[in-house]
Structure formats: structure tokens, C-alpha cells
PDB file of C-alpha atoms and ligand atoms in Angstrom:
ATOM      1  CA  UNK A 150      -6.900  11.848  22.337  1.00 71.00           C
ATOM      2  CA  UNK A 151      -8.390  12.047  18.999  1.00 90.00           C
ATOM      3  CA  UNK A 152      -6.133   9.904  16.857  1.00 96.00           C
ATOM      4  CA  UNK A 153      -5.784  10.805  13.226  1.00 98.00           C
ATOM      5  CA  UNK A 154      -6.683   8.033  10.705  1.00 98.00           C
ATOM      6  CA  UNK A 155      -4.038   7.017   8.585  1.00 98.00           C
ATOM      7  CA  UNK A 156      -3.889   4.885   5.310  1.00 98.00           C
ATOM      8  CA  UNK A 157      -1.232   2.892   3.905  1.00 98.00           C
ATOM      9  CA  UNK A 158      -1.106   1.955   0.135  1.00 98.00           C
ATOM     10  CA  UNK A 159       0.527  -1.424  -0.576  1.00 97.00           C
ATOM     11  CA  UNK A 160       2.419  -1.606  -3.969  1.00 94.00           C
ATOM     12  CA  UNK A 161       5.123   0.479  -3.972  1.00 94.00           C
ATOM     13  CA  UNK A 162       4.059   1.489  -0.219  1.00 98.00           C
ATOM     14  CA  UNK A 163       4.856  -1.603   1.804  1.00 98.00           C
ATOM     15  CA  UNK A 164       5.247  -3.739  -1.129  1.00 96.00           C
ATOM     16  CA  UNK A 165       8.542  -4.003  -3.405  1.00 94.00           C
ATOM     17  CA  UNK A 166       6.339  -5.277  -6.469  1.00 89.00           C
ATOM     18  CA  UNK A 167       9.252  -4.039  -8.914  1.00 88.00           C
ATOM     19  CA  UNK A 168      11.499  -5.987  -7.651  1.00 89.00           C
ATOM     20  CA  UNK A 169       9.282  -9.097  -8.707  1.00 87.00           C
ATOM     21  CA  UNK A 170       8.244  -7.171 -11.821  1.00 87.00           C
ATOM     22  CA  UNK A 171      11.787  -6.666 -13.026  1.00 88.00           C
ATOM     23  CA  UNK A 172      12.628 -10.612 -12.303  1.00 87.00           C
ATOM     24  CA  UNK A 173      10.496 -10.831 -15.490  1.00 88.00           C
ATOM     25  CA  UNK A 174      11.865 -10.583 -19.236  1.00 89.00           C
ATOM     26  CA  UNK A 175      11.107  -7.081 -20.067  1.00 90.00           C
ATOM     27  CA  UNK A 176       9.292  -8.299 -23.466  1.00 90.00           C
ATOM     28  CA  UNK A 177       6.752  -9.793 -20.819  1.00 87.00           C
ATOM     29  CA  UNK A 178       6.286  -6.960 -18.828  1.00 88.00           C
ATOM     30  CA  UNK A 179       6.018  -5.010 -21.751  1.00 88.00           C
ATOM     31  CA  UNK A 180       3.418  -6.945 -22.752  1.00 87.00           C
ATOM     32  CA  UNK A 181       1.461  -7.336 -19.503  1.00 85.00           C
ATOM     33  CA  UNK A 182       2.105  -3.173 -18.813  1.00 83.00           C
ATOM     34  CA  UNK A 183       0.234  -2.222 -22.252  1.00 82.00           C
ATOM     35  CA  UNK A 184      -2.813  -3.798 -20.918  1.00 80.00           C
ATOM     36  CA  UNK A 185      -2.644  -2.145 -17.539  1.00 77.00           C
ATOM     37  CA  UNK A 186      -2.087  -5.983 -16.712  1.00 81.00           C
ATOM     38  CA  UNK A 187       1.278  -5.894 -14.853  1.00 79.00           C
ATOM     39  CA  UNK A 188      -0.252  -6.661 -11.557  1.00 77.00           C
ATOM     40  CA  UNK A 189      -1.408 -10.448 -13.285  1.00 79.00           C
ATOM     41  CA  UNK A 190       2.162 -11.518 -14.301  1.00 81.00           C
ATOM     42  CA  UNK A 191       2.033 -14.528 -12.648  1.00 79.00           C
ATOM     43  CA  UNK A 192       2.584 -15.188  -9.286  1.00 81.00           C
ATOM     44  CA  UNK A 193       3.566 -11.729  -8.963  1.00 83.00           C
ATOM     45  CA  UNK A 194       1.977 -11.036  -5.931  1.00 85.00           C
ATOM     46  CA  UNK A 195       3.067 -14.171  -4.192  1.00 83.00           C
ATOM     47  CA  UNK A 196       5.202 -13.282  -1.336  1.00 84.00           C
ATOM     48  CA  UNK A 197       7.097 -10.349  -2.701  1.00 92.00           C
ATOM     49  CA  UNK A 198       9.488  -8.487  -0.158  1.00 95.00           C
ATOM     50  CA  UNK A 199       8.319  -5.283   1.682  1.00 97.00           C
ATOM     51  CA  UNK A 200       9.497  -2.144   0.859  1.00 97.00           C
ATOM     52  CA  UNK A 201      13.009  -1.105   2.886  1.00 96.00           C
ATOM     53  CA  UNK A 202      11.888   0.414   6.503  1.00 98.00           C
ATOM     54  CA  UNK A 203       8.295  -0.297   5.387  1.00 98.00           C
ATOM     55  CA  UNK A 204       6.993  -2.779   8.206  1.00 98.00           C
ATOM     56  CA  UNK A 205       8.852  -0.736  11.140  1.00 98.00           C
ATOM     57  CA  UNK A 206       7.667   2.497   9.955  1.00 98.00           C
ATOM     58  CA  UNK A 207       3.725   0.615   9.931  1.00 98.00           C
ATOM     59  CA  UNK A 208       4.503  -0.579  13.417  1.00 98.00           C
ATOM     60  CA  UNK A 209       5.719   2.826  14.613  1.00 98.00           C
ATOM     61  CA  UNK A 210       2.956   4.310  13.569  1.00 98.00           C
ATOM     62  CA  UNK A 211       0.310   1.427  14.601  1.00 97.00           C
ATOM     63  CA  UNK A 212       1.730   1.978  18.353  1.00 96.00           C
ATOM     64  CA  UNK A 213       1.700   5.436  18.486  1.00 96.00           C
ATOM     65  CA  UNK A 214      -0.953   6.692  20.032  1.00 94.00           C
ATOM     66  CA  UNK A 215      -1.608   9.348  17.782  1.00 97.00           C
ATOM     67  CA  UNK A 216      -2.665   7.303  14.615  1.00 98.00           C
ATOM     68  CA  UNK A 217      -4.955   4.907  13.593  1.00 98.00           C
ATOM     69  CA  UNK A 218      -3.802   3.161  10.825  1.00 98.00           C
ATOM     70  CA  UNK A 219      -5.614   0.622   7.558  1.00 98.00           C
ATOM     71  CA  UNK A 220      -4.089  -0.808   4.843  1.00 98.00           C
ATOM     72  CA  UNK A 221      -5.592   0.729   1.760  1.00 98.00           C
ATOM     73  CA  UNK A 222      -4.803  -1.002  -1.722  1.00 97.00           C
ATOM     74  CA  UNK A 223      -6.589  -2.125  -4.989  1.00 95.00           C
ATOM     75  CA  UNK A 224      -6.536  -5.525  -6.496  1.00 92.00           C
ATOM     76  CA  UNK A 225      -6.940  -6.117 -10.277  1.00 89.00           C
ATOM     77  CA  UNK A 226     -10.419  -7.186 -10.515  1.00 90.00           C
ATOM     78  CA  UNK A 227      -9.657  -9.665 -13.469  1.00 87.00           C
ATOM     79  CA  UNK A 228      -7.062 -11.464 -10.919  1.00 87.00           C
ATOM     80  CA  UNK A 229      -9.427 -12.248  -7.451  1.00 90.00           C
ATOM     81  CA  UNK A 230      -6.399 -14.511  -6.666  1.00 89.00           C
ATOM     82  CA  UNK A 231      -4.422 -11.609  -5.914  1.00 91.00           C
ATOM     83  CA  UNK A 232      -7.228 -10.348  -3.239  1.00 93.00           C
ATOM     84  CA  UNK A 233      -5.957 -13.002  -1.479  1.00 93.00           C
ATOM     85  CA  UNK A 234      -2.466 -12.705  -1.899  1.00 93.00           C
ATOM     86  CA  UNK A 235      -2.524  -9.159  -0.480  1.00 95.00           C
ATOM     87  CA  UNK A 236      -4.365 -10.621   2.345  1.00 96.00           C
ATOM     88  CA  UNK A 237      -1.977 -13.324   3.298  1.00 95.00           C
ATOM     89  CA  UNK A 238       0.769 -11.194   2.479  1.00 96.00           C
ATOM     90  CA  UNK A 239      -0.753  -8.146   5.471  1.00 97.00           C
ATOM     91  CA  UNK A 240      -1.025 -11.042   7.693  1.00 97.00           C
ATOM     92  CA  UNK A 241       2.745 -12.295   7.130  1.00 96.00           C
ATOM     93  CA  UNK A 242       4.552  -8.867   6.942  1.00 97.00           C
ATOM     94  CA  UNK A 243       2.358  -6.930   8.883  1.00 98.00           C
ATOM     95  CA  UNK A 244       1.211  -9.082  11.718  1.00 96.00           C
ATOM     96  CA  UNK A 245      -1.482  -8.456  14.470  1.00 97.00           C
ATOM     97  CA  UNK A 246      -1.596  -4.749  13.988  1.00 97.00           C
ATOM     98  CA  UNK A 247      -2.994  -5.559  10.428  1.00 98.00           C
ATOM     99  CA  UNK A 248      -5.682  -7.155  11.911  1.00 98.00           C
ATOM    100  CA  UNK A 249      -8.713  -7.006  10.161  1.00 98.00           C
ATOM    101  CA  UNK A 250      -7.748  -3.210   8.559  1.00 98.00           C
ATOM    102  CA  UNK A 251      -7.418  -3.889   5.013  1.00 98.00           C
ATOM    103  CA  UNK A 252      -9.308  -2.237   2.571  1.00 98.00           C
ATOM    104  CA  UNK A 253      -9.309  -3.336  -1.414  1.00 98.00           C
ATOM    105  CA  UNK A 254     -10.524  -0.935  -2.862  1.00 98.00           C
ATOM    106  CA  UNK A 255     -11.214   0.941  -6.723  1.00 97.00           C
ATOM    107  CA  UNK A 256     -12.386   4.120  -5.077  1.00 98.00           C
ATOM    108  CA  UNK A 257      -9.662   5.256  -2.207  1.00 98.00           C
ATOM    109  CA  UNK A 258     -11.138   9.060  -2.352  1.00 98.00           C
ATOM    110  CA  UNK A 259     -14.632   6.894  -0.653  1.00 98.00           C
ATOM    111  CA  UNK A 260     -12.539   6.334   2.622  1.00 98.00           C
ATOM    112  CA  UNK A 261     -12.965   8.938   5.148  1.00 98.00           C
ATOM    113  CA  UNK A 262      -9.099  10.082   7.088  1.00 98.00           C
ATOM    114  CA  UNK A 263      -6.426  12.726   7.415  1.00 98.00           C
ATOM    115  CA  UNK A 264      -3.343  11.085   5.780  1.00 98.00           C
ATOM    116  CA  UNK A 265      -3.091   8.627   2.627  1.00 98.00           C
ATOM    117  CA  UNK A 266       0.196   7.361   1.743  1.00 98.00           C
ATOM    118  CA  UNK A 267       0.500   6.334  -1.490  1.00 98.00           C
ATOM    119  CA  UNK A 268       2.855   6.446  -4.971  1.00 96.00           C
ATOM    120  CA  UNK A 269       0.541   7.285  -7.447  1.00 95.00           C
ATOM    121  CA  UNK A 270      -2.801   9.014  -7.714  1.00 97.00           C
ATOM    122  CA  UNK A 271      -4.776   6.222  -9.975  1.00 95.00           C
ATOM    123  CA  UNK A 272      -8.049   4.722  -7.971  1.00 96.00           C
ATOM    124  CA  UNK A 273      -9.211   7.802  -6.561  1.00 98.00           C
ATOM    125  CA  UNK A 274      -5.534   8.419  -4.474  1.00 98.00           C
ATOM    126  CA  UNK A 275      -5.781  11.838  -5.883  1.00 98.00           C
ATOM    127  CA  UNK A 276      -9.339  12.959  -4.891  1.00 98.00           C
ATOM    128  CA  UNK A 277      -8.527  11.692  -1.162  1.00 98.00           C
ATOM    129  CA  UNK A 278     -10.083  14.002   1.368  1.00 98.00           C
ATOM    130  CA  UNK A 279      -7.008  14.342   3.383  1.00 98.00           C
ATOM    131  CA  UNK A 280      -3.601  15.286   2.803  1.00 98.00           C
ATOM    132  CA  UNK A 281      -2.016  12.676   0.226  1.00 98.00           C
ATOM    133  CA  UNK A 282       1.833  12.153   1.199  1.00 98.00           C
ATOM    134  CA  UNK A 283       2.834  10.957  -2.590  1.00 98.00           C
ATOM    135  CA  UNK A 284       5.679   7.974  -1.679  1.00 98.00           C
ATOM    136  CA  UNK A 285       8.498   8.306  -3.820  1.00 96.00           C
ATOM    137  CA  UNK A 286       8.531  11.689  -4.864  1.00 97.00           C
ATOM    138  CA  UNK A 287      11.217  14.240  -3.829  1.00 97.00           C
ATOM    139  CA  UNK A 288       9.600  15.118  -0.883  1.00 97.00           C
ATOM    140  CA  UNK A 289       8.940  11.544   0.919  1.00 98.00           C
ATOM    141  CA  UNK A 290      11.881   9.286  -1.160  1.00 97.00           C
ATOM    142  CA  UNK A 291      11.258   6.933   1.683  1.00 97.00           C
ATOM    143  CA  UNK A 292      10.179   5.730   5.177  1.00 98.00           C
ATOM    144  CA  UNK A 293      12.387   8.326   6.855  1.00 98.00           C
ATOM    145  CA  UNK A 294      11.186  11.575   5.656  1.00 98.00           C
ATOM    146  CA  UNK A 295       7.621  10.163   6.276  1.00 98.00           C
ATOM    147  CA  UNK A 296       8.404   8.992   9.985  1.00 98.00           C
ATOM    148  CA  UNK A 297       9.986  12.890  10.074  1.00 98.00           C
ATOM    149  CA  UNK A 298       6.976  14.733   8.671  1.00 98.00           C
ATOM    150  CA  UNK A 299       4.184  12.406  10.749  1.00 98.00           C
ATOM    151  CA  UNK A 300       6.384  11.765  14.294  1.00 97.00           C
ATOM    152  CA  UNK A 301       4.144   9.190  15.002  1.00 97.00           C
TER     153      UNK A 301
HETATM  154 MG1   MG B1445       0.828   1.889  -5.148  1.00 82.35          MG
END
């Protein structure tokens, strides 16, 4: 069977980064979020908690035999420490089906698939060549309504 290739954005995907983000003063973020910086508040990206439903939906869909499934996020490129935080945090949360199928990247629309998941359309999320299921909106809220549209 020809499986359909699937990507996975992280923050705000898998990852609950505003749940680290708000345990900041909002002055800070404030601060950090004017300079497109809010991804270098320190430590943010140290072991933040996925995203409700987020790791079971990523194993449903890694075992199904219909999908084939990457990770596909950007890192700040003024913060290479955070490359490796999203690393290490794949391998934690996300195990052996992770397994050497994360992508960092500035140019998403670059990686060839059917279905993008992500929450915004910054780094080329818009101009994928597939179908992008935006995460958060009205239509996919959460994990549920994506598991329902993609039965994987
Ligand atoms: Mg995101």
C-alpha cells in the first residue's frame, strides 16, 4: 500500500510551548515577542509538556499502516541550543517511532508529502504542497477532530 507522508509541526503541534511561555512575566515575553525572540526565553524549550492527546495521536498514526509520518519544525537560528532541545525532547516524548524523522527546517513548503499539520503558516507552512490541516483553528481544535478527519 502506498502510504501517505505525513508531517507533524512541533510548537503548538506536539509541544505545549505556551504553557512555558506564560510561566514567564508578561513584561518579558513582551519583550522577547517584539523581536520575534519568544522561542529564546530561556530554557524555554527545555522539557516542556506535549500537547494534550498529542503523543497518542503521533503513535496512532506512526502504526497505522496508512501513514508515514516526520517531525517537521523550525528552530530559531540565533538559539542552536534549541536544535538540540527539540531533538532530545522527540526522543523523550516521542520515542522509537521518532527515530531519525526530524526535520528543522526554515523552508517546510521544500518537503515533499500529502498532509502538514501545523498552527500557523510562517516558514513556508502555507506554500506546503499538500493539504495543510491548520491545528487550532475551528476546524481541527485538537487531536480528536484530526484522528477523525485522517482515521489513521
Ligand atoms: Mg507551530
Amino acid at each position: 500500500m502506498n502510504k501517505k507522508i505525513i508531517y507533524f509541526d512541533m510548537d503548538g503541534v506536539l509541544v505545549d510551548l505556551a504553557q512555558k511561555i506564560n510561566a514567564f512575566p508578561p513584561a518579558v515575553v513582551e519583550q522577547f515577542n517584539a523581536l520575534d525572540m519568544v522561542e529564546q526565553l530561556p530554557a524555554i524549550f527545555l522539557d516542556p509538556d506535549p500537547i494534550a492527546g498529542a503523543v497518542d495521536a503521533f503513535n496512532k498514526f506512526c502504526e497505522s499502516d496508512k501513514y508515514d509520518c516526520y517531525i517537521l519544525s523550525t528552530a530559531p537560528w540565533d538559539a542552536p541550543w534549541v536544535w538540540t532541545q527539540k531533538r532530545e525532547w522527540v526522543e523523550k516524548y516521542l520515542g522509537p517511532n521518532a527515530y531519525k524523522r526530524l526535520i528543522l527546517s526554515h523552508n517546510k513548503n521544500l518537503c515533499k508529502g500529502d498532509y502538514l499539520i501545523d498552527d500557523r503558516t510562517k516558514n513556508g507552512a502555507g506554500e506546503f504542497e499538500g493539504e495543510l490541516i491548520q491545528f487550532g483553528t475551528e476546524e481541527f481544535p485538537g487531536w480528536d477532530s484530526v484522528l477523525n478527519y485522517l482515521k489513521p
